[in-house]
Amino acid sequence: MKHPNFQLSTEITRALNMGAPIVALESTVITHGLPHPQNLELARDMEKQVRAMDAIPATVALLDGKVRLGLSDEELIRLSESESPLKVSHRDFATAIVKKADGGTTVAGTMLASFLSGIKVFATGGIGGIHKESAFDISTDLKALAETPMVVVCAGAKAILDLPATLEYMETMGIPVIGYQTNEFPAFYSRESGLNVSARLDTPKEIAEFAKHHWNLGLRSAVLVTNPVPETDSIPMSEMEPVIAKASAEAIEKGIHGQALTPFLLSRISELTKGKSLKANLALLLNNARLAGEIANELYVRKKEWAL
Ligand code: PSU
Ligand code: MN
């Protein structure tokens, strides 16, 4: 391994050597996104779901200042119970390393660590984007998507964000936004947003083909796959809008901004919906792990044809 502060599990090292399908999983959802004990259950279930698709899960996190890929169950427990873990995006890695800290990696952080390790597919819940509360609060996730050639499976972005602005940014940066079996950009809890994706693809095989052609052109951006929340757990946009507006107003009133804003909004929304949004959140995460596992298998089959 080129990076002295990286530590890959034996299973992940072996899988990389064999070129086996691997799905990276983020950990800010564990440390900052979900309450305990749902965060631990979710972390375990995500790994199970990836394995059920015959792929290998690589949960990415910082433990004692080491960038870890592939955690044991004891380590997942430790992360889920961590008192004050860092939220690790691009600019926070060196902080965590110097301070020998524990931390959950964001979408941007997970993309960096997994790409540097040779992983091509990543499943998350929702990406960060451009916040409504401040025009300059633009998530590093968007920068990472612009410059990291990976397939990222998500359920779109939450309506806590300025969705049209987030989509405009991705268009400018040349990030393909694929709708999986949909023409509409999903809004996390809701299947609908009234906004369009850049292309619709209907099978994991087509998505793998798309990624191959995109990268063969020398383009270095991610391929963002948006997978709508399953129908049974979805919440209509009209029901979410007032809740989001309330949480957003509270954030402005309390002066919450920067790294703390997304976790604050997520937990307030969960409280305001009495757990309904949490249920949707868990369902869409597992749905994304499943699709990412399928795509990883398709990419594995096509490995020899890749330009990367
Ligand atoms: N969006 C969600 N749930 C999350 C996050 C975003 O619906 O848990 C987390 C992800 O880890 C994402 C991060 O990468 O928040 C974005 O934070 P920020 O906006 O501070 O960049
Ligand atoms: Mn931000």
CSV table of C-alpha atoms and ligand atoms in Angstrom, one decimal:
chain,number,residue,atom,x,y,z
A,1,MET,CA,0.0,0.0,0.0
A,2,LYS,CA,1.4,3.4,-1.1
A,3,HIS,CA,-0.2,5.3,1.8
A,4,PRO,CA,1.4,4.7,5.2
A,5,ASN,CA,-1.7,5.8,7.1
A,6,PHE,CA,-4.0,3.5,5.3
A,7,GLN,CA,-4.9,0.1,6.7
A,8,LEU,CA,-6.9,-2.4,4.6
A,9,SER,CA,-8.4,-5.5,6.1
A,10,THR,CA,-7.1,-8.9,4.9
A,11,GLU,CA,-10.3,-9.5,3.1
A,12,ILE,CA,-10.2,-6.2,1.2
A,13,THR,CA,-6.6,-6.7,0.3
A,14,ARG,CA,-7.3,-10.1,-1.1
A,15,ALA,CA,-10.4,-9.0,-2.9
A,16,LEU,CA,-8.4,-6.1,-4.5
A,17,ASN,CA,-5.7,-8.5,-5.6
A,18,MET,CA,-8.2,-10.8,-7.2
A,19,GLY,CA,-10.1,-8.0,-8.8
A,20,ALA,CA,-13.3,-9.2,-6.9
A,21,PRO,CA,-16.3,-6.9,-6.7
A,22,ILE,CA,-16.1,-4.5,-3.8
A,23,VAL,CA,-18.6,-1.9,-2.5
A,24,ALA,CA,-17.3,0.9,-0.4
A,25,LEU,CA,-19.6,2.2,2.4
A,26,GLU,CA,-19.4,5.5,4.2
A,27,SER,CA,-19.4,6.0,7.9
A,28,THR,CA,-20.6,9.6,8.6
A,29,VAL,CA,-24.0,8.0,8.4
A,30,ILE,CA,-22.9,5.9,11.4
A,31,THR,CA,-21.1,8.6,13.4
A,32,HIS,CA,-23.3,11.7,12.6
A,33,GLY,CA,-26.3,10.6,10.4
A,34,LEU,CA,-28.3,8.1,12.5
A,35,PRO,CA,-29.1,7.7,16.2
A,36,HIS,CA,-27.7,4.8,18.3
A,37,PRO,CA,-28.5,1.8,18.1
A,38,GLN,CA,-30.0,2.2,14.6
A,39,ASN,CA,-26.6,3.3,13.3
A,40,LEU,CA,-24.9,0.0,14.3
A,41,GLU,CA,-27.8,-2.1,13.0
A,42,LEU,CA,-27.7,-0.2,9.7
A,43,ALA,CA,-23.9,-0.6,9.4
A,44,ARG,CA,-24.2,-4.3,9.9
A,45,ASP,CA,-27.2,-4.6,7.5
A,46,MET,CA,-25.4,-2.6,4.8
A,47,GLU,CA,-22.5,-5.1,4.9
A,48,LYS,CA,-24.9,-8.1,4.8
A,49,GLN,CA,-26.8,-6.6,1.9
A,50,VAL,CA,-23.6,-6.2,-0.1
A,51,ARG,CA,-22.6,-9.8,0.7
A,52,ALA,CA,-26.0,-11.0,-0.3
A,53,MET,CA,-25.2,-9.6,-3.8
A,54,ASP,CA,-21.9,-11.6,-3.9
A,55,ALA,CA,-19.8,-8.5,-3.4
A,56,ILE,CA,-17.5,-7.5,-0.6
A,57,PRO,CA,-18.3,-4.6,1.7
A,58,ALA,CA,-15.6,-2.1,2.6
A,59,THR,CA,-16.8,0.2,5.3
A,60,VAL,CA,-14.4,3.2,5.4
A,61,ALA,CA,-13.6,5.1,8.6
A,62,LEU,CA,-10.8,6.6,10.7
A,63,LEU,CA,-9.7,4.7,13.8
A,64,ASP,CA,-6.8,6.0,15.9
A,65,GLY,CA,-5.8,8.2,13.0
A,66,LYS,CA,-5.6,5.3,10.6
A,67,VAL,CA,-7.6,5.3,7.4
A,68,ARG,CA,-9.3,1.9,7.6
A,69,LEU,CA,-11.1,0.0,4.9
A,70,GLY,CA,-13.0,-3.1,6.1
A,71,LEU,CA,-13.9,-3.1,9.7
A,72,SER,CA,-14.4,-5.9,12.2
A,73,ASP,CA,-17.7,-6.1,14.1
A,74,GLU,CA,-15.9,-4.8,17.3
A,75,GLU,CA,-14.7,-1.8,15.3
A,76,LEU,CA,-18.2,-1.1,13.9
A,77,ILE,CA,-19.5,-1.2,17.5
A,78,ARG,CA,-16.7,1.2,18.7
A,79,LEU,CA,-17.4,3.6,15.8
A,80,SER,CA,-21.2,3.5,16.5
A,81,GLU,CA,-20.6,4.4,20.2
A,82,SER,CA,-17.8,6.9,19.7
A,83,GLU,CA,-18.3,10.0,21.9
A,84,SER,CA,-17.0,12.8,19.7
A,85,PRO,CA,-15.8,11.4,16.4
A,86,LEU,CA,-14.7,13.7,13.6
A,87,LYS,CA,-16.7,14.2,10.5
A,88,VAL,CA,-14.0,13.5,7.9
A,89,SER,CA,-14.2,15.1,4.5
A,90,HIS,CA,-11.2,16.0,2.2
A,91,ARG,CA,-9.7,18.6,4.4
A,92,ASP,CA,-10.1,16.7,7.7
A,93,PHE,CA,-8.0,13.6,6.9
A,94,ALA,CA,-4.7,15.1,8.1
A,95,THR,CA,-6.4,16.4,11.2
A,96,ALA,CA,-7.6,12.9,12.1
A,97,ILE,CA,-4.2,11.4,11.3
A,98,VAL,CA,-2.2,14.0,13.3
A,99,LYS,CA,-4.6,13.8,16.3
A,100,LYS,CA,-4.9,10.0,16.0
A,101,ALA,CA,-8.7,10.5,16.1
A,102,ASP,CA,-11.7,8.4,15.2
A,103,GLY,CA,-14.0,9.7,12.5
A,104,GLY,CA,-16.7,8.9,10.1
A,105,THR,CA,-15.9,9.6,6.4
A,106,THR,CA,-18.4,11.7,4.4
A,107,VAL,CA,-19.2,10.9,0.8
A,108,ALA,CA,-16.2,13.0,-0.3
A,109,GLY,CA,-14.0,11.4,2.3
A,110,THR,CA,-15.1,7.8,1.5
A,111,MET,CA,-14.6,8.5,-2.3
A,112,LEU,CA,-11.0,9.7,-1.7
A,113,ALA,CA,-10.0,6.7,0.5
A,114,SER,CA,-11.7,4.1,-1.6
A,115,PHE,CA,-10.5,5.5,-4.9
A,116,LEU,CA,-6.9,5.7,-3.6
A,117,SER,CA,-7.2,2.0,-2.7
A,118,GLY,CA,-8.6,0.9,-6.1
A,119,ILE,CA,-12.3,0.5,-5.3
A,120,LYS,CA,-14.7,1.6,-8.1
A,121,VAL,CA,-18.2,1.4,-6.5
A,122,PHE,CA,-19.6,3.1,-3.5
A,123,ALA,CA,-23.1,3.0,-1.9
A,124,THR,CA,-24.4,5.8,0.3
A,125,GLY,CA,-27.8,7.3,1.3
A,126,GLY,CA,-27.8,10.9,0.0
A,127,ILE,CA,-25.0,13.1,-1.3
A,128,GLY,CA,-24.3,16.5,0.1
A,129,GLY,CA,-24.9,19.5,-2.1
A,130,ILE,CA,-25.6,23.2,-2.0
A,131,HIS,CA,-27.5,24.3,1.1
A,132,LYS,CA,-30.4,26.7,1.1
A,133,GLU,CA,-29.3,28.4,4.4
A,134,SER,CA,-26.2,29.9,2.8
A,135,ALA,CA,-25.2,30.3,-0.8
A,136,PHE,CA,-21.6,29.5,0.0
A,137,ASP,CA,-22.3,26.2,1.8
A,138,ILE,CA,-21.4,23.8,-1.0
A,139,SER,CA,-20.5,20.3,0.1
A,140,THR,CA,-17.1,18.9,-0.8
A,141,ASP,CA,-19.1,15.9,-2.0
A,142,LEU,CA,-19.7,17.8,-5.2
A,143,LYS,CA,-16.0,18.5,-5.7
A,144,ALA,CA,-15.2,14.8,-5.0
A,145,LEU,CA,-17.9,13.7,-7.5
A,146,ALA,CA,-16.3,16.0,-10.1
A,147,GLU,CA,-12.8,14.6,-9.8
A,148,THR,CA,-13.1,11.0,-8.7
A,149,PRO,CA,-13.9,8.3,-11.2
A,150,MET,CA,-16.2,5.9,-9.3
A,151,VAL,CA,-19.8,4.8,-9.5
A,152,VAL,CA,-21.7,6.3,-6.6
A,153,VAL,CA,-25.1,5.0,-5.8
A,154,CYS,CA,-27.4,7.2,-3.8
A,155,ALA,CA,-31.1,8.1,-3.4
A,156,GLY,CA,-30.6,11.5,-4.8
A,157,ALA,CA,-30.2,14.4,-2.4
A,158,LYS,CA,-32.5,15.6,0.4
A,159,ALA,CA,-34.8,18.5,-0.1
A,160,ILE,CA,-32.9,20.1,2.8
A,161,LEU,CA,-30.6,21.1,-0.1
A,162,ASP,CA,-31.2,23.5,-2.9
A,163,LEU,CA,-31.8,20.7,-5.4
A,164,PRO,CA,-31.9,22.8,-8.6
A,165,ALA,CA,-28.6,24.5,-7.7
A,166,THR,CA,-27.1,21.2,-6.8
A,167,LEU,CA,-28.1,19.7,-10.2
A,168,GLU,CA,-26.8,22.8,-12.0
A,169,TYR,CA,-23.5,22.5,-10.3
A,170,MET,CA,-23.2,18.8,-11.3
A,171,GLU,CA,-24.0,19.7,-14.9
A,172,THR,CA,-21.3,22.4,-14.9
A,173,MET,CA,-18.8,19.9,-13.5
A,174,GLY,CA,-19.7,17.2,-16.1
A,175,ILE,CA,-21.0,14.8,-13.5
A,176,PRO,CA,-23.5,12.4,-15.1
A,177,VAL,CA,-26.6,12.0,-13.0
A,178,ILE,CA,-28.2,8.7,-13.9
A,179,GLY,CA,-31.8,7.8,-12.9
A,180,TYR,CA,-32.1,4.1,-12.2
A,181,GLN,CA,-35.4,3.2,-13.8
A,182,THR,CA,-36.5,6.8,-13.5
A,183,ASN,CA,-36.4,10.1,-15.4
A,184,GLU,CA,-36.7,12.1,-12.3
A,185,PHE,CA,-34.0,13.1,-9.8
A,186,PRO,CA,-35.2,11.4,-6.5
A,187,ALA,CA,-35.3,13.6,-3.4
A,188,PHE,CA,-34.1,11.0,-0.8
A,189,TYR,CA,-37.3,10.5,1.3
A,190,SER,CA,-39.4,11.2,-1.8
A,191,ARG,CA,-39.3,9.5,-5.2
A,192,GLU,CA,-40.2,12.7,-6.9
A,193,SER,CA,-38.6,16.2,-7.2
A,194,GLY,CA,-39.9,17.5,-10.5
A,195,LEU,CA,-36.3,17.7,-11.7
A,196,ASN,CA,-34.7,15.7,-14.4
A,197,VAL,CA,-31.7,13.4,-14.4
A,198,SER,CA,-29.2,13.6,-17.3
A,199,ALA,CA,-29.9,10.0,-18.4
A,200,ARG,CA,-32.1,7.1,-17.5
A,201,LEU,CA,-30.7,3.6,-17.3
A,202,ASP,CA,-32.7,0.5,-16.4
A,203,THR,CA,-30.2,-2.2,-15.6
A,204,PRO,CA,-26.9,-2.6,-13.6
A,205,LYS,CA,-25.4,-3.9,-16.8
A,206,GLU,CA,-26.2,-0.7,-18.7
A,207,ILE,CA,-24.8,1.4,-15.8
A,208,ALA,CA,-21.5,-0.6,-15.9
A,209,GLU,CA,-21.4,0.0,-19.7
A,210,PHE,CA,-22.1,3.7,-19.2
A,211,ALA,CA,-19.3,4.1,-16.7
A,212,LYS,CA,-16.8,2.2,-19.0
A,213,HIS,CA,-17.6,4.6,-21.9
A,214,HIS,CA,-17.5,7.7,-19.7
A,215,TRP,CA,-14.1,6.9,-18.3
A,216,ASN,CA,-12.8,5.6,-21.7
A,217,LEU,CA,-13.2,9.2,-22.9
A,218,GLY,CA,-10.6,10.2,-20.4
A,219,LEU,CA,-13.3,11.9,-18.2
A,220,ARG,CA,-12.4,11.7,-14.5
A,221,SER,CA,-15.7,12.4,-12.9
A,222,ALA,CA,-17.9,10.0,-10.9
A,223,VAL,CA,-21.0,8.5,-12.4
A,224,LEU,CA,-23.8,9.3,-9.9
A,225,VAL,CA,-26.5,6.7,-9.9
A,226,THR,CA,-29.7,7.9,-8.3
A,227,ASN,CA,-31.9,5.1,-7.0
A,228,PRO,CA,-35.4,6.1,-5.7
A,229,VAL,CA,-36.4,5.1,-2.2
A,230,PRO,CA,-38.6,1.9,-2.3
A,231,GLU,CA,-42.3,2.9,-2.8
A,232,THR,CA,-43.5,1.4,0.5
A,233,ASP,CA,-41.2,3.6,2.5
A,234,SER,CA,-41.3,6.8,0.5
A,235,ILE,CA,-42.8,10.0,1.8
A,236,PRO,CA,-44.4,12.4,-0.6
A,237,MET,CA,-42.5,15.7,-1.2
A,238,SER,CA,-45.6,17.7,-0.1
A,239,GLU,CA,-45.4,16.0,3.3
A,240,MET,CA,-41.7,16.6,3.7
A,241,GLU,CA,-41.6,20.2,2.5
A,242,PRO,CA,-43.1,21.8,5.7
A,243,VAL,CA,-40.9,19.6,8.0
A,244,ILE,CA,-37.8,20.6,6.1
A,245,ALA,CA,-38.8,24.3,6.1
A,246,LYS,CA,-39.2,24.1,9.9
A,247,ALA,CA,-35.9,22.4,10.5
A,248,SER,CA,-34.2,24.9,8.2
A,249,ALA,CA,-35.7,27.9,10.0
A,250,GLU,CA,-34.5,26.5,13.3
A,251,ALA,CA,-31.0,26.0,12.0
A,252,ILE,CA,-30.8,29.7,10.8
A,253,GLU,CA,-32.3,30.9,14.1
A,254,LYS,CA,-29.7,28.9,16.2
A,255,GLY,CA,-26.9,30.0,13.9
A,256,ILE,CA,-25.9,26.4,13.0
A,257,HIS,CA,-23.7,26.2,10.0
A,258,GLY,CA,-20.7,24.5,8.4
A,259,GLN,CA,-20.1,20.8,9.3
A,260,ALA,CA,-22.8,20.8,11.9
A,261,LEU,CA,-25.6,21.8,9.6
A,262,THR,CA,-26.3,18.5,7.8
A,263,PRO,CA,-26.4,16.4,11.0
A,264,PHE,CA,-28.6,19.0,12.7
A,265,LEU,CA,-31.1,19.0,9.9
A,266,LEU,CA,-31.2,15.2,9.7
A,267,SER,CA,-31.9,14.7,13.3
A,268,ARG,CA,-34.5,17.4,13.5
A,269,ILE,CA,-36.3,16.0,10.5
A,270,SER,CA,-36.3,12.5,12.1
A,271,GLU,CA,-37.8,14.0,15.3
A,272,LEU,CA,-40.4,16.0,13.5
A,273,THR,CA,-41.6,13.0,11.5
A,274,LYS,CA,-41.6,10.8,14.6
A,275,GLY,CA,-39.2,8.3,13.0
A,276,LYS,CA,-41.0,8.0,9.7
A,277,SER,CA,-38.1,9.7,7.9
A,278,LEU,CA,-35.7,7.4,9.7
A,279,LYS,CA,-37.5,4.3,8.4
A,280,ALA,CA,-37.3,5.7,4.9
A,281,ASN,CA,-33.6,6.5,5.4
A,282,LEU,CA,-32.8,2.9,6.4
A,283,ALA,CA,-34.8,1.4,3.6
A,284,LEU,CA,-33.1,3.5,0.9
A,285,LEU,CA,-29.7,2.8,2.3
A,286,LEU,CA,-30.2,-0.9,2.0
A,287,ASN,CA,-31.8,-0.5,-1.5
A,288,ASN,CA,-28.6,1.4,-2.6
A,289,ALA,CA,-26.3,-1.3,-1.1
A,290,ARG,CA,-28.2,-3.9,-3.2
A,291,LEU,CA,-27.9,-2.0,-6.5
A,292,ALA,CA,-24.2,-1.1,-5.8
A,293,GLY,CA,-23.5,-4.8,-5.3
A,294,GLU,CA,-25.1,-5.6,-8.6
A,295,ILE,CA,-23.2,-2.9,-10.5
A,296,ALA,CA,-19.9,-4.0,-8.8
A,297,ASN,CA,-20.5,-7.5,-10.2
A,298,GLU,CA,-21.1,-6.1,-13.7
A,299,LEU,CA,-18.0,-4.0,-13.5
A,300,TYR,CA,-16.0,-7.0,-12.4
A,301,VAL,CA,-17.1,-9.0,-15.4
A,302,ARG,CA,-16.0,-6.0,-17.6
A,303,LYS,CA,-12.8,-5.3,-15.7
A,304,LYS,CA,-10.4,-6.1,-18.6
A,305,GLU,CA,-12.2,-3.6,-20.8
A,306,TRP,CA,-11.6,-0.6,-18.5
A,307,ALA,CA,-9.3,2.2,-19.4
A,308,LEU,CA,-8.6,3.1,-15.7
B,1,PSU,N1,-27.0,13.5,3.3
B,1,PSU,C1,-27.8,12.6,3.9
B,1,PSU,N2,-27.4,11.9,4.9
B,1,PSU,C2,-26.1,12.0,5.4
B,1,PSU,C3,-25.2,12.9,4.8
B,1,PSU,C4,-25.7,13.6,3.7
B,1,PSU,O1,-28.9,12.5,3.5
B,1,PSU,O2,-25.7,11.3,6.4
B,1,PSU,C5,-23.8,13.0,5.2
B,1,PSU,C6,-22.9,12.3,4.1
B,1,PSU,O3,-21.9,11.7,4.8
B,1,PSU,C7,-22.4,13.5,3.3
B,1,PSU,C8,-22.3,14.5,4.4
B,1,PSU,O4,-21.3,13.2,2.7
B,1,PSU,O5,-23.4,14.4,5.2
B,1,PSU,C9,-22.3,15.9,3.8
B,1,PSU,O6,-21.9,16.9,4.7
B,1,PSU,P1,-21.6,18.4,4.3
B,1,PSU,O7,-22.9,18.9,3.8
B,1,PSU,O8,-21.1,19.0,5.6
B,1,PSU,O9,-20.5,18.3,3.2
B,2,MN,MN,-21.4,22.2,4.2
